[in-house]
CSV table of C-alpha atoms in Angstrom, one decimal:
chain,number,residue,atom,x,y,z
A,1,UNK,CA,131.4,-54.2,34.2
A,2,UNK,CA,128.9,-57.0,34.8
A,3,UNK,CA,127.8,-59.4,32.0
A,4,UNK,CA,124.6,-57.6,31.6
A,5,UNK,CA,126.3,-54.3,31.1
A,6,UNK,CA,128.7,-55.9,28.5
A,7,UNK,CA,125.6,-57.2,26.7
A,8,UNK,CA,123.9,-54.0,26.9
A,9,UNK,CA,126.9,-52.1,25.4
A,10,UNK,CA,127.3,-54.7,22.6
A,11,UNK,CA,123.8,-54.4,21.7
A,12,UNK,CA,124.0,-50.6,21.6
A,13,UNK,CA,127.2,-50.8,19.3
A,14,UNK,CA,125.3,-53.1,17.0
A,15,UNK,CA,122.4,-50.8,16.7
A,16,UNK,CA,124.6,-47.9,16.0
A,17,UNK,CA,126.7,-49.9,13.4
A,18,UNK,CA,124.7,-48.9,10.2
A,19,UNK,CA,124.7,-45.2,11.3
A,20,UNK,CA,128.4,-45.3,12.0
A,21,UNK,CA,129.0,-47.0,8.6
A,22,UNK,CA,127.1,-44.3,6.8
A,23,UNK,CA,128.9,-41.5,8.5
A,24,UNK,CA,132.2,-43.0,7.2
A,25,UNK,CA,131.0,-43.1,3.6
A,26,UNK,CA,131.7,-40.0,1.6
A,27,UNK,CA,129.6,-37.3,0.0
A,28,UNK,CA,129.6,-37.5,-3.8
A,29,UNK,CA,129.6,-34.6,-6.2
A,30,UNK,CA,129.6,-35.6,-10.0
A,31,UNK,CA,130.2,-32.8,-12.4
A,32,UNK,CA,129.6,-33.3,-16.1
A,33,UNK,CA,130.6,-30.6,-18.5
A,34,UNK,CA,128.7,-30.3,-21.8
A,35,UNK,CA,130.8,-30.6,-24.9
A,36,UNK,CA,134.1,-30.4,-23.4
A,37,UNK,CA,137.0,-32.6,-24.6
A,38,UNK,CA,140.1,-32.8,-22.5
A,39,UNK,CA,141.9,-30.3,-24.6
A,40,UNK,CA,139.9,-27.5,-22.9
A,41,UNK,CA,141.5,-28.1,-19.5
A,42,UNK,CA,144.8,-26.5,-18.7
A,43,UNK,CA,146.2,-29.5,-16.8
A,44,UNK,CA,145.7,-31.4,-20.1
A,45,UNK,CA,147.7,-28.9,-22.1
A,46,UNK,CA,145.1,-26.2,-23.0
A,47,UNK,CA,145.8,-22.5,-23.1
A,48,UNK,CA,142.3,-21.8,-21.7
A,49,UNK,CA,142.2,-20.5,-18.0
A,50,UNK,CA,141.0,-23.3,-15.8
A,51,UNK,CA,142.8,-22.7,-12.5
A,52,UNK,CA,140.1,-24.3,-10.2
A,53,UNK,CA,140.0,-27.6,-12.2
A,54,UNK,CA,143.7,-27.6,-12.6
A,55,UNK,CA,143.9,-27.3,-8.8
A,56,UNK,CA,141.5,-30.2,-8.3
A,57,UNK,CA,143.9,-32.2,-10.4
A,58,UNK,CA,146.9,-31.0,-8.6
A,59,UNK,CA,145.3,-32.1,-5.3
A,60,UNK,CA,143.6,-35.1,-6.7
A,61,UNK,CA,144.1,-37.6,-9.5
A,62,UNK,CA,144.0,-36.9,-13.2
A,63,UNK,CA,143.0,-39.7,-15.5
A,64,UNK,CA,144.8,-39.3,-18.9
A,65,UNK,CA,142.6,-41.8,-20.6
A,66,UNK,CA,138.9,-41.2,-19.7
A,67,UNK,CA,136.4,-41.9,-22.3
A,68,UNK,CA,132.8,-40.9,-22.8
A,69,UNK,CA,130.4,-41.6,-25.8
A,70,UNK,CA,130.8,-39.2,-28.7
A,71,UNK,CA,127.5,-37.5,-28.2
A,72,UNK,CA,125.5,-36.2,-25.1
A,73,UNK,CA,122.4,-38.5,-24.6
A,74,UNK,CA,124.4,-41.7,-25.3
A,75,UNK,CA,126.9,-40.6,-22.6
A,76,UNK,CA,124.2,-39.5,-20.1
A,77,UNK,CA,122.4,-42.9,-20.5
A,78,UNK,CA,125.7,-44.7,-20.0
A,79,UNK,CA,127.0,-42.7,-17.1
A,80,UNK,CA,123.7,-42.9,-15.1
A,81,UNK,CA,123.0,-46.6,-15.7
A,82,UNK,CA,126.5,-48.1,-15.9
A,83,UNK,CA,125.5,-50.0,-19.1
A,84,UNK,CA,126.8,-49.9,-22.7
A,85,UNK,CA,124.3,-48.4,-25.1
A,86,UNK,CA,123.4,-51.6,-26.9
A,87,UNK,CA,121.6,-52.8,-23.8
A,88,UNK,CA,119.3,-49.8,-23.1
A,89,UNK,CA,119.6,-46.9,-25.6
A,90,UNK,CA,116.4,-46.3,-27.6
A,91,UNK,CA,116.7,-42.8,-29.0
A,92,UNK,CA,118.3,-39.5,-28.7
A,93,UNK,CA,116.9,-37.2,-25.8
A,94,UNK,CA,115.5,-40.1,-23.8
A,95,UNK,CA,116.3,-42.6,-21.0
A,96,UNK,CA,114.2,-45.8,-21.0
A,97,UNK,CA,111.8,-45.5,-17.9
A,98,UNK,CA,112.5,-49.1,-16.8
A,99,UNK,CA,116.2,-48.2,-16.1
A,100,UNK,CA,118.0,-47.8,-12.6
A,101,UNK,CA,120.6,-45.3,-11.9
A,102,UNK,CA,123.4,-44.4,-9.6
A,103,UNK,CA,120.9,-42.1,-7.7
A,104,UNK,CA,118.7,-45.1,-6.9
A,105,UNK,CA,121.8,-46.8,-5.3
A,106,UNK,CA,122.6,-43.6,-3.4
A,107,UNK,CA,119.1,-43.4,-2.2
A,108,UNK,CA,119.3,-47.1,-1.1
A,109,UNK,CA,122.4,-46.2,0.9
A,110,UNK,CA,120.6,-43.4,2.8
A,111,UNK,CA,121.9,-40.5,0.6
A,112,UNK,CA,119.9,-37.4,-0.2
A,113,UNK,CA,120.1,-36.7,-3.9
A,114,UNK,CA,119.8,-33.8,-6.3
A,115,UNK,CA,120.4,-33.0,-10.0
A,116,UNK,CA,120.9,-29.5,-11.6
A,117,UNK,CA,121.8,-28.5,-15.1
A,118,UNK,CA,120.9,-30.1,-18.5
A,119,UNK,CA,118.4,-33.0,-18.6
A,120,UNK,CA,117.4,-34.1,-22.1
A,121,UNK,CA,116.2,-37.5,-21.0
A,122,UNK,CA,112.5,-37.3,-21.4
A,123,UNK,CA,109.8,-34.6,-21.2
A,124,UNK,CA,108.0,-35.1,-17.8
A,125,UNK,CA,108.5,-33.3,-14.5
A,126,UNK,CA,108.1,-36.6,-12.6
A,127,UNK,CA,111.1,-38.1,-14.3
A,128,UNK,CA,113.9,-36.8,-12.0
A,129,UNK,CA,112.3,-38.3,-9.0
A,130,UNK,CA,111.5,-41.6,-10.9
A,131,UNK,CA,115.2,-41.9,-11.7
A,132,UNK,CA,116.2,-41.4,-8.1
A,133,UNK,CA,116.6,-37.6,-7.4
A,134,UNK,CA,114.9,-35.9,-4.5
A,135,UNK,CA,115.1,-32.5,-6.1
A,136,UNK,CA,116.0,-30.9,-9.4
A,137,UNK,CA,116.8,-27.7,-11.2
A,138,UNK,CA,116.9,-28.6,-14.9
A,139,UNK,CA,116.9,-27.2,-18.4
A,140,UNK,CA,115.1,-29.3,-21.2
A,141,UNK,CA,113.0,-31.2,-18.7
A,142,UNK,CA,109.3,-30.4,-19.6
A,143,UNK,CA,110.0,-27.6,-22.1
A,144,UNK,CA,112.1,-28.0,-25.4
A,145,UNK,CA,115.0,-26.0,-26.4
A,146,UNK,CA,113.1,-24.2,-29.1
A,147,UNK,CA,111.2,-22.5,-26.3
A,148,UNK,CA,114.1,-21.3,-24.4
A,149,UNK,CA,117.9,-21.6,-24.1
A,150,UNK,CA,120.1,-22.4,-21.1
A,151,UNK,CA,122.2,-19.1,-20.9
A,152,UNK,CA,120.8,-15.5,-20.7
A,153,UNK,CA,117.0,-15.6,-19.9
A,154,UNK,CA,117.0,-19.3,-19.4
A,155,UNK,CA,114.0,-21.7,-19.5
A,156,UNK,CA,114.4,-23.7,-16.2
A,157,UNK,CA,112.3,-26.2,-14.4
A,158,UNK,CA,112.9,-26.0,-10.5
A,159,UNK,CA,111.1,-28.6,-8.5
A,160,UNK,CA,107.9,-28.5,-10.3
A,161,UNK,CA,107.8,-24.8,-11.4
A,162,UNK,CA,109.1,-22.9,-14.5
A,163,UNK,CA,111.1,-20.0,-13.3
A,164,UNK,CA,110.5,-16.5,-14.3
A,165,UNK,CA,113.8,-15.2,-15.8
A,166,UNK,CA,115.0,-12.2,-17.9
A,167,UNK,CA,118.1,-11.2,-19.8
A,168,UNK,CA,120.0,-10.6,-16.6
A,169,UNK,CA,119.6,-14.1,-15.3
A,170,UNK,CA,122.2,-16.6,-16.4
A,171,UNK,CA,121.3,-20.3,-16.4
A,172,UNK,CA,124.7,-21.6,-15.2
A,173,UNK,CA,124.6,-19.4,-12.2
A,174,UNK,CA,121.1,-20.6,-11.3
A,175,UNK,CA,122.1,-24.2,-11.5
A,176,UNK,CA,125.3,-23.7,-9.5
A,177,UNK,CA,123.5,-21.6,-6.8
A,178,UNK,CA,121.0,-24.5,-6.6
A,179,UNK,CA,123.8,-27.0,-6.0
A,180,UNK,CA,125.4,-24.7,-3.5
A,181,UNK,CA,122.1,-24.4,-1.7
A,182,UNK,CA,121.6,-28.2,-1.7
A,183,UNK,CA,125.0,-28.8,-0.2
A,184,UNK,CA,124.6,-26.2,2.4
A,185,UNK,CA,121.0,-27.7,3.4
A,186,UNK,CA,122.4,-31.1,3.6
A,187,UNK,CA,125.7,-30.5,5.2
A,188,UNK,CA,124.9,-32.8,8.1
A,189,UNK,CA,123.6,-35.6,5.9
A,190,UNK,CA,125.2,-37.7,3.3
A,191,UNK,CA,124.4,-36.4,-0.2
A,192,UNK,CA,124.9,-37.1,-3.9
A,193,UNK,CA,124.9,-33.9,-6.1
A,194,UNK,CA,124.9,-34.7,-9.8
A,195,UNK,CA,125.8,-31.5,-11.8
A,196,UNK,CA,125.4,-32.1,-15.6
A,197,UNK,CA,126.4,-28.4,-16.4
A,198,UNK,CA,125.0,-26.3,-19.2
A,199,UNK,CA,128.4,-25.0,-20.2
A,200,UNK,CA,130.1,-25.2,-22.7
A,201,UNK,CA,127.6,-26.4,-25.3
A,202,UNK,CA,126.7,-24.0,-28.2
A,203,UNK,CA,125.2,-21.5,-28.7
A,204,UNK,CA,128.6,-19.8,-28.1
A,205,UNK,CA,127.4,-16.7,-26.1
A,206,UNK,CA,128.8,-14.2,-23.8
A,207,UNK,CA,129.0,-15.0,-20.0
A,208,UNK,CA,128.4,-12.4,-17.1
A,209,UNK,CA,132.2,-12.1,-17.0
A,210,UNK,CA,132.6,-11.2,-20.7
A,211,UNK,CA,133.4,-7.6,-21.5
A,212,UNK,CA,130.3,-7.3,-23.7
A,213,UNK,CA,127.8,-8.6,-21.1
A,214,UNK,CA,126.9,-5.3,-19.5
A,215,UNK,CA,127.0,-2.8,-22.4
A,216,UNK,CA,125.5,-5.2,-25.0
A,217,UNK,CA,122.2,-6.7,-23.7
A,218,UNK,CA,121.2,-7.8,-27.2
A,219,UNK,CA,124.7,-9.3,-27.8
A,220,UNK,CA,124.0,-11.7,-25.0
A,221,UNK,CA,122.0,-13.7,-27.6
A,222,UNK,CA,124.5,-13.5,-30.5
A,223,UNK,CA,126.5,-16.5,-31.4
A,224,UNK,CA,130.2,-16.2,-31.8
A,225,UNK,CA,132.9,-18.9,-31.3
A,226,UNK,CA,135.0,-16.1,-29.8
A,227,UNK,CA,133.0,-16.5,-26.7
A,228,UNK,CA,134.2,-20.0,-26.1
A,229,UNK,CA,137.1,-19.1,-24.1
A,230,UNK,CA,135.1,-17.0,-21.7
A,231,UNK,CA,132.6,-20.0,-21.5
A,232,UNK,CA,135.3,-22.5,-20.4
A,233,UNK,CA,136.6,-19.8,-17.8
A,234,UNK,CA,133.0,-19.4,-16.4
A,235,UNK,CA,132.5,-23.2,-16.1
A,236,UNK,CA,135.9,-23.3,-14.3
A,237,UNK,CA,134.6,-20.6,-11.9
A,238,UNK,CA,131.5,-22.4,-11.1
A,239,UNK,CA,133.5,-25.6,-10.4
A,240,UNK,CA,135.5,-23.5,-8.0
A,241,UNK,CA,132.4,-22.4,-6.1
A,242,UNK,CA,131.4,-25.9,-5.5
A,243,UNK,CA,134.9,-26.8,-4.2
A,244,UNK,CA,135.0,-23.7,-2.0
A,245,UNK,CA,131.6,-24.3,-0.6
A,246,UNK,CA,132.7,-27.9,0.4
A,247,UNK,CA,135.8,-26.4,2.0
A,248,UNK,CA,133.9,-23.7,3.9
A,249,UNK,CA,131.4,-26.2,5.4
A,250,UNK,CA,134.2,-28.6,6.4
A,251,UNK,CA,132.9,-31.3,4.0
A,252,UNK,CA,135.9,-31.3,1.5
A,253,UNK,CA,138.0,-33.9,3.1
A,254,UNK,CA,135.1,-36.5,2.9
A,255,UNK,CA,133.6,-35.7,-0.4
A,256,UNK,CA,134.5,-37.5,-3.6
A,257,UNK,CA,134.5,-35.0,-6.5
A,258,UNK,CA,134.5,-36.3,-10.1
A,259,UNK,CA,134.9,-34.0,-12.9
A,260,UNK,CA,134.5,-35.1,-16.5
A,261,UNK,CA,132.8,-34.1,-19.9
A,262,UNK,CA,130.1,-35.8,-21.8
A,263,UNK,CA,131.8,-35.8,-25.2
A,264,UNK,CA,134.3,-34.1,-27.4
A,265,UNK,CA,134.2,-30.3,-27.9
A,266,UNK,CA,131.9,-28.9,-30.5
A,267,UNK,CA,133.5,-29.1,-33.9
A,268,UNK,CA,133.4,-25.4,-34.7
A,269,UNK,CA,135.8,-24.9,-31.9
A,270,UNK,CA,139.7,-25.0,-32.6
A,271,UNK,CA,141.7,-24.9,-29.5
A,272,UNK,CA,145.2,-23.6,-29.2
A,273,UNK,CA,147.4,-25.9,-27.0
A,274,UNK,CA,150.5,-25.1,-25.0
A,275,UNK,CA,152.7,-27.0,-27.1
A,276,UNK,CA,151.9,-25.0,-30.1
A,277,UNK,CA,149.5,-27.4,-31.8
A,278,UNK,CA,145.8,-26.8,-32.4
A,279,UNK,CA,142.9,-29.3,-32.0
A,280,UNK,CA,139.6,-29.1,-33.6
A,281,UNK,CA,136.6,-30.3,-31.6
A,282,UNK,CA,135.4,-33.9,-32.5
A,283,UNK,CA,131.9,-34.1,-31.0
A,284,UNK,CA,129.8,-36.8,-32.6
A,285,UNK,CA,132.8,-38.4,-34.0
A,286,UNK,CA,134.2,-41.9,-33.0
A,287,UNK,CA,137.9,-40.8,-33.3
A,288,UNK,CA,139.8,-39.9,-30.3
A,289,UNK,CA,138.8,-36.2,-30.1
A,290,UNK,CA,135.2,-37.3,-30.1
A,291,UNK,CA,135.2,-39.2,-26.9
A,292,UNK,CA,138.5,-38.6,-25.1
A,293,UNK,CA,137.4,-36.3,-22.2
A,294,UNK,CA,138.9,-34.9,-19.0
A,295,UNK,CA,138.4,-37.1,-15.9
A,296,UNK,CA,139.6,-35.6,-12.6
A,297,UNK,CA,138.8,-37.1,-9.2
A,298,UNK,CA,139.5,-36.0,-5.6
A,299,UNK,CA,138.7,-37.4,-2.1
A,300,UNK,CA,140.2,-34.8,0.2
A,301,UNK,CA,143.9,-33.6,0.4
A,302,UNK,CA,147.1,-35.6,1.1
A,303,UNK,CA,145.7,-38.8,-0.3
A,304,UNK,CA,147.7,-39.2,-3.4
A,305,UNK,CA,151.3,-40.2,-3.9
A,306,UNK,CA,151.0,-39.5,-7.6
A,307,UNK,CA,148.6,-37.2,-9.2
A,308,UNK,CA,147.9,-38.7,-12.6
A,309,UNK,CA,147.4,-42.1,-14.0
A,310,UNK,CA,147.1,-43.8,-17.5
A,311,UNK,CA,144.5,-46.2,-16.3
A,312,UNK,CA,141.6,-46.7,-18.9
A,313,UNK,CA,138.2,-45.6,-17.6
A,314,UNK,CA,134.9,-45.4,-19.5
A,315,UNK,CA,131.5,-44.0,-18.3
A,316,UNK,CA,130.2,-47.4,-17.3
A,317,UNK,CA,132.7,-47.3,-14.5
A,318,UNK,CA,131.1,-44.4,-12.6
A,319,UNK,CA,127.9,-46.2,-11.4
A,320,UNK,CA,129.9,-49.0,-9.7
A,321,UNK,CA,132.3,-46.5,-8.2
A,322,UNK,CA,129.5,-44.6,-6.7
A,323,UNK,CA,128.0,-47.9,-5.4
A,324,UNK,CA,131.3,-48.9,-3.7
A,325,UNK,CA,131.8,-45.5,-2.2
A,326,UNK,CA,128.4,-45.6,-0.8
A,327,UNK,CA,128.8,-49.1,0.4
A,328,UNK,CA,125.9,-50.6,-1.4
A,329,UNK,CA,125.8,-53.4,-4.0
A,330,UNK,CA,124.6,-53.1,-7.5
A,331,UNK,CA,121.9,-55.8,-8.1
A,332,UNK,CA,123.1,-58.5,-10.4
A,333,UNK,CA,119.8,-58.1,-12.2
A,334,UNK,CA,120.7,-54.6,-13.4
A,335,UNK,CA,123.2,-56.2,-15.8
A,336,UNK,CA,125.8,-53.3,-15.6
A,337,UNK,CA,129.2,-53.4,-17.3
A,338,UNK,CA,131.5,-51.1,-15.4
A,339,UNK,CA,134.5,-51.7,-13.0
A,340,UNK,CA,134.7,-49.5,-9.9
A,341,UNK,CA,137.7,-47.0,-9.8
A,342,UNK,CA,137.2,-46.3,-6.0
A,343,UNK,CA,140.6,-47.9,-5.2
A,344,UNK,CA,142.3,-45.4,-7.4
A,345,UNK,CA,140.2,-42.6,-5.9
A,346,UNK,CA,141.4,-43.7,-2.5
A,347,UNK,CA,145.0,-43.5,-3.8
A,348,UNK,CA,145.4,-47.3,-4.3
A,349,UNK,CA,146.4,-49.3,-7.4
A,350,UNK,CA,143.0,-50.8,-8.1
A,351,UNK,CA,142.3,-53.2,-11.0
A,352,UNK,CA,142.6,-51.2,-14.2
A,353,UNK,CA,140.7,-52.4,-17.2
A,354,UNK,CA,142.6,-53.5,-20.3
A,355,UNK,CA,140.3,-51.9,-22.8
A,356,UNK,CA,137.3,-49.7,-23.2
A,357,UNK,CA,134.4,-50.4,-25.5
A,358,UNK,CA,131.9,-48.2,-27.3
A,359,UNK,CA,128.6,-49.0,-29.0
A,360,UNK,CA,127.7,-45.7,-30.4
A,361,UNK,CA,124.3,-45.4,-32.2
A,362,UNK,CA,123.0,-41.9,-31.7
A,363,UNK,CA,119.6,-42.4,-33.3
A,364,UNK,CA,119.4,-38.7,-33.8
A,365,UNK,CA,119.9,-36.8,-37.1
A,366,UNK,CA,120.9,-38.4,-40.5
A,367,UNK,CA,124.4,-36.7,-40.1
A,368,UNK,CA,124.9,-38.1,-36.6
A,369,UNK,CA,123.6,-41.6,-37.4
A,370,UNK,CA,126.3,-41.9,-40.0
A,371,UNK,CA,128.9,-42.0,-37.4
A,372,UNK,CA,127.3,-45.1,-35.7
A,373,UNK,CA,130.0,-47.7,-34.9
A,374,UNK,CA,131.1,-50.3,-32.4
A,375,UNK,CA,134.8,-50.6,-31.3
A,376,UNK,CA,137.3,-51.6,-28.8
A,377,UNK,CA,140.4,-49.6,-28.0
A,378,UNK,CA,143.2,-49.0,-25.5
A,379,UNK,CA,145.9,-46.5,-25.4
A,380,UNK,CA,147.7,-47.8,-28.4
A,381,UNK,CA,145.2,-49.8,-30.7
A,382,UNK,CA,141.6,-49.6,-31.9
A,383,UNK,CA,139.3,-52.2,-33.6
A,384,UNK,CA,136.0,-51.5,-35.2
A,385,UNK,CA,133.3,-54.1,-35.7
A,386,UNK,CA,133.7,-53.8,-39.5
A,387,UNK,CA,137.4,-54.9,-39.1
A,388,UNK,CA,139.1,-51.5,-39.3
A,389,UNK,CA,142.2,-51.4,-37.1
A,390,UNK,CA,144.3,-48.5,-36.2
A,391,UNK,CA,147.5,-47.8,-34.4
A,392,UNK,CA,146.5,-44.8,-32.4
A,393,UNK,CA,150.1,-43.7,-31.4
A,394,UNK,CA,150.9,-43.4,-35.1
A,395,UNK,CA,147.4,-42.4,-36.6
A,396,UNK,CA,145.2,-40.7,-34.0
A,397,UNK,CA,142.9,-39.5,-36.7
A,398,UNK,CA,142.4,-43.0,-38.1
A,399,UNK,CA,143.4,-42.2,-41.8
A,400,UNK,CA,145.2,-45.5,-42.4
A,401,UNK,CA,143.6,-48.8,-41.4
A,402,UNK,CA,146.1,-51.6,-40.9
A,403,UNK,CA,145.4,-54.8,-43.0
A,404,UNK,CA,145.2,-58.0,-41.1
A,405,UNK,CA,148.6,-59.3,-40.4
A,406,UNK,CA,150.4,-56.1,-40.9
A,407,UNK,CA,150.3,-54.6,-37.4
A,408,UNK,CA,153.3,-56.3,-35.9
A,409,UNK,CA,153.4,-58.8,-33.2
A,410,UNK,CA,152.1,-56.6,-30.5
A,411,UNK,CA,149.4,-55.2,-32.8
A,412,UNK,CA,148.2,-58.4,-34.0
A,413,UNK,CA,148.2,-59.9,-30.5
A,414,UNK,CA,145.9,-57.0,-29.5
A,415,UNK,CA,143.7,-57.3,-32.6
A,416,UNK,CA,142.9,-60.9,-31.6
A,417,UNK,CA,142.1,-60.0,-28.1
A,418,UNK,CA,139.7,-57.2,-29.3
A,419,UNK,CA,138.1,-59.4,-31.8
A,420,UNK,CA,137.5,-62.2,-29.2
A,421,UNK,CA,135.8,-59.6,-27.1
A,422,UNK,CA,133.7,-58.3,-30.1
A,423,UNK,CA,132.7,-61.9,-30.8
A,424,UNK,CA,131.1,-62.3,-27.4
A,425,UNK,CA,128.7,-59.4,-28.0
A,426,UNK,CA,125.1,-59.6,-29.4
A,427,UNK,CA,125.2,-59.4,-33.3
A,428,UNK,CA,125.0,-55.8,-34.5
A,429,UNK,CA,125.4,-54.1,-37.9
A,430,UNK,CA,125.2,-50.5,-39.0
A,431,UNK,CA,121.5,-49.5,-39.5
A,432,UNK,CA,120.1,-51.8,-36.8
A,433,UNK,CA,117.5,-50.2,-34.6
A,434,UNK,CA,118.0,-49.4,-31.0
A,435,UNK,CA,116.3,-51.1,-28.1
A,436,UNK,CA,112.7,-50.8,-27.7
A,437,UNK,CA,111.5,-47.5,-26.2
A,438,UNK,CA,109.9,-47.8,-22.6
A,439,UNK,CA,107.4,-45.3,-21.4
A,440,UNK,CA,105.7,-46.2,-18.1
A,441,UNK,CA,102.1,-45.0,-17.0
A,442,UNK,CA,102.0,-41.5,-15.8
A,443,UNK,CA,105.4,-40.6,-17.3
A,444,UNK,CA,104.3,-40.0,-20.8
A,445,UNK,CA,105.9,-36.9,-22.5
A,446,UNK,CA,103.5,-34.1,-23.7
A,447,UNK,CA,103.8,-34.6,-27.6
A,448,UNK,CA,103.8,-30.8,-28.0
A,449,UNK,CA,107.3,-30.7,-26.4
A,450,UNK,CA,108.9,-33.5,-28.5
A,451,UNK,CA,112.3,-32.1,-29.3
A,452,UNK,CA,115.5,-33.8,-30.5
A,453,UNK,CA,117.6,-30.7,-30.9
A,454,UNK,CA,120.9,-31.2,-29.2
């Protein structure tokens, strides 16, 4: 080969390098269940039937210590922006419009992006695109909950149109089919699919697989906590459809699937566990059952030597994980907080965090706002900003705060570590307002659709 031919080959390879690099980056599917604590999943000890999610954990990696915020909007803001709520949370049902999301990063890396399911981040049909999504199929976007629910006869915005539905239509099926279609159409491109599911949030209603669905059409709109078990099974069924679609298209081996929940289970629900114990849902509470959620990840088969980990993870970690997977840097100016768990997703050790932090200030109803708190915790201990300190291994319900100096050598050492971290944060006290609300020109909500119902 002549020198000229060598140079030509080199230039060709350099030109192809970006495309080759992108081909090596994985697709990303992020599934966020609505109001599902970890006790709802079989692999975490539940008696509910979740074979597809359990299989995902069996093939992938189950995190035993994954943490959301205790309520949906605070969690959604945090997972999308990679920031703790004290930096960018203004009110329930809203994402400040000056914020950047993991979808923006995916777009920068050449990914096609879509979102389907529950929105509840501002009432304007332009917002999904503004926040980085090429296409959408959403409930609670431009229409409020009081005008239509998410289950039978759902009220859904799909790419600029309101769908015409009836009692035979089931929202979770519409959202799942939209995701399946998106994956099919983009099978030859890199994609990010964000699936904030409608299930298993109240109202607790029958699913198309419930025995009462066909014979009792009116009953499809009657609330009963007895339907919760069917709702969990149906959510699992839809997760299974996503996994099977990826496998059928030959995409499974190079797709990162992340499954988690946005907060604890609804408080009317009491779940029977395999060990004989029962656990009441803790949604909205800062105790463990309010924010300890399932977190299962998988990147193809045969990658993992072990299939579970006690590494601590919180929702700020998802954005940097997506960024690293997509081979794009998070701009320093975004001021994010998380740590990438891509090494663990790749089957490596990674750099596990030593604690998780929560600034929880729902700015919602009076009852919800009473739960506002700031705390640090690990697997063993927990410190609130007001000084309350707990041994979670002995007191998971936080009934007996431990006085200063009374937590033992290890406990007092951790108390000092947590307090030092607390002291680094901007001052905050119960009752302080959230950050200023940001609405940009052209993205104003219609006042007629103002709605804070969760």
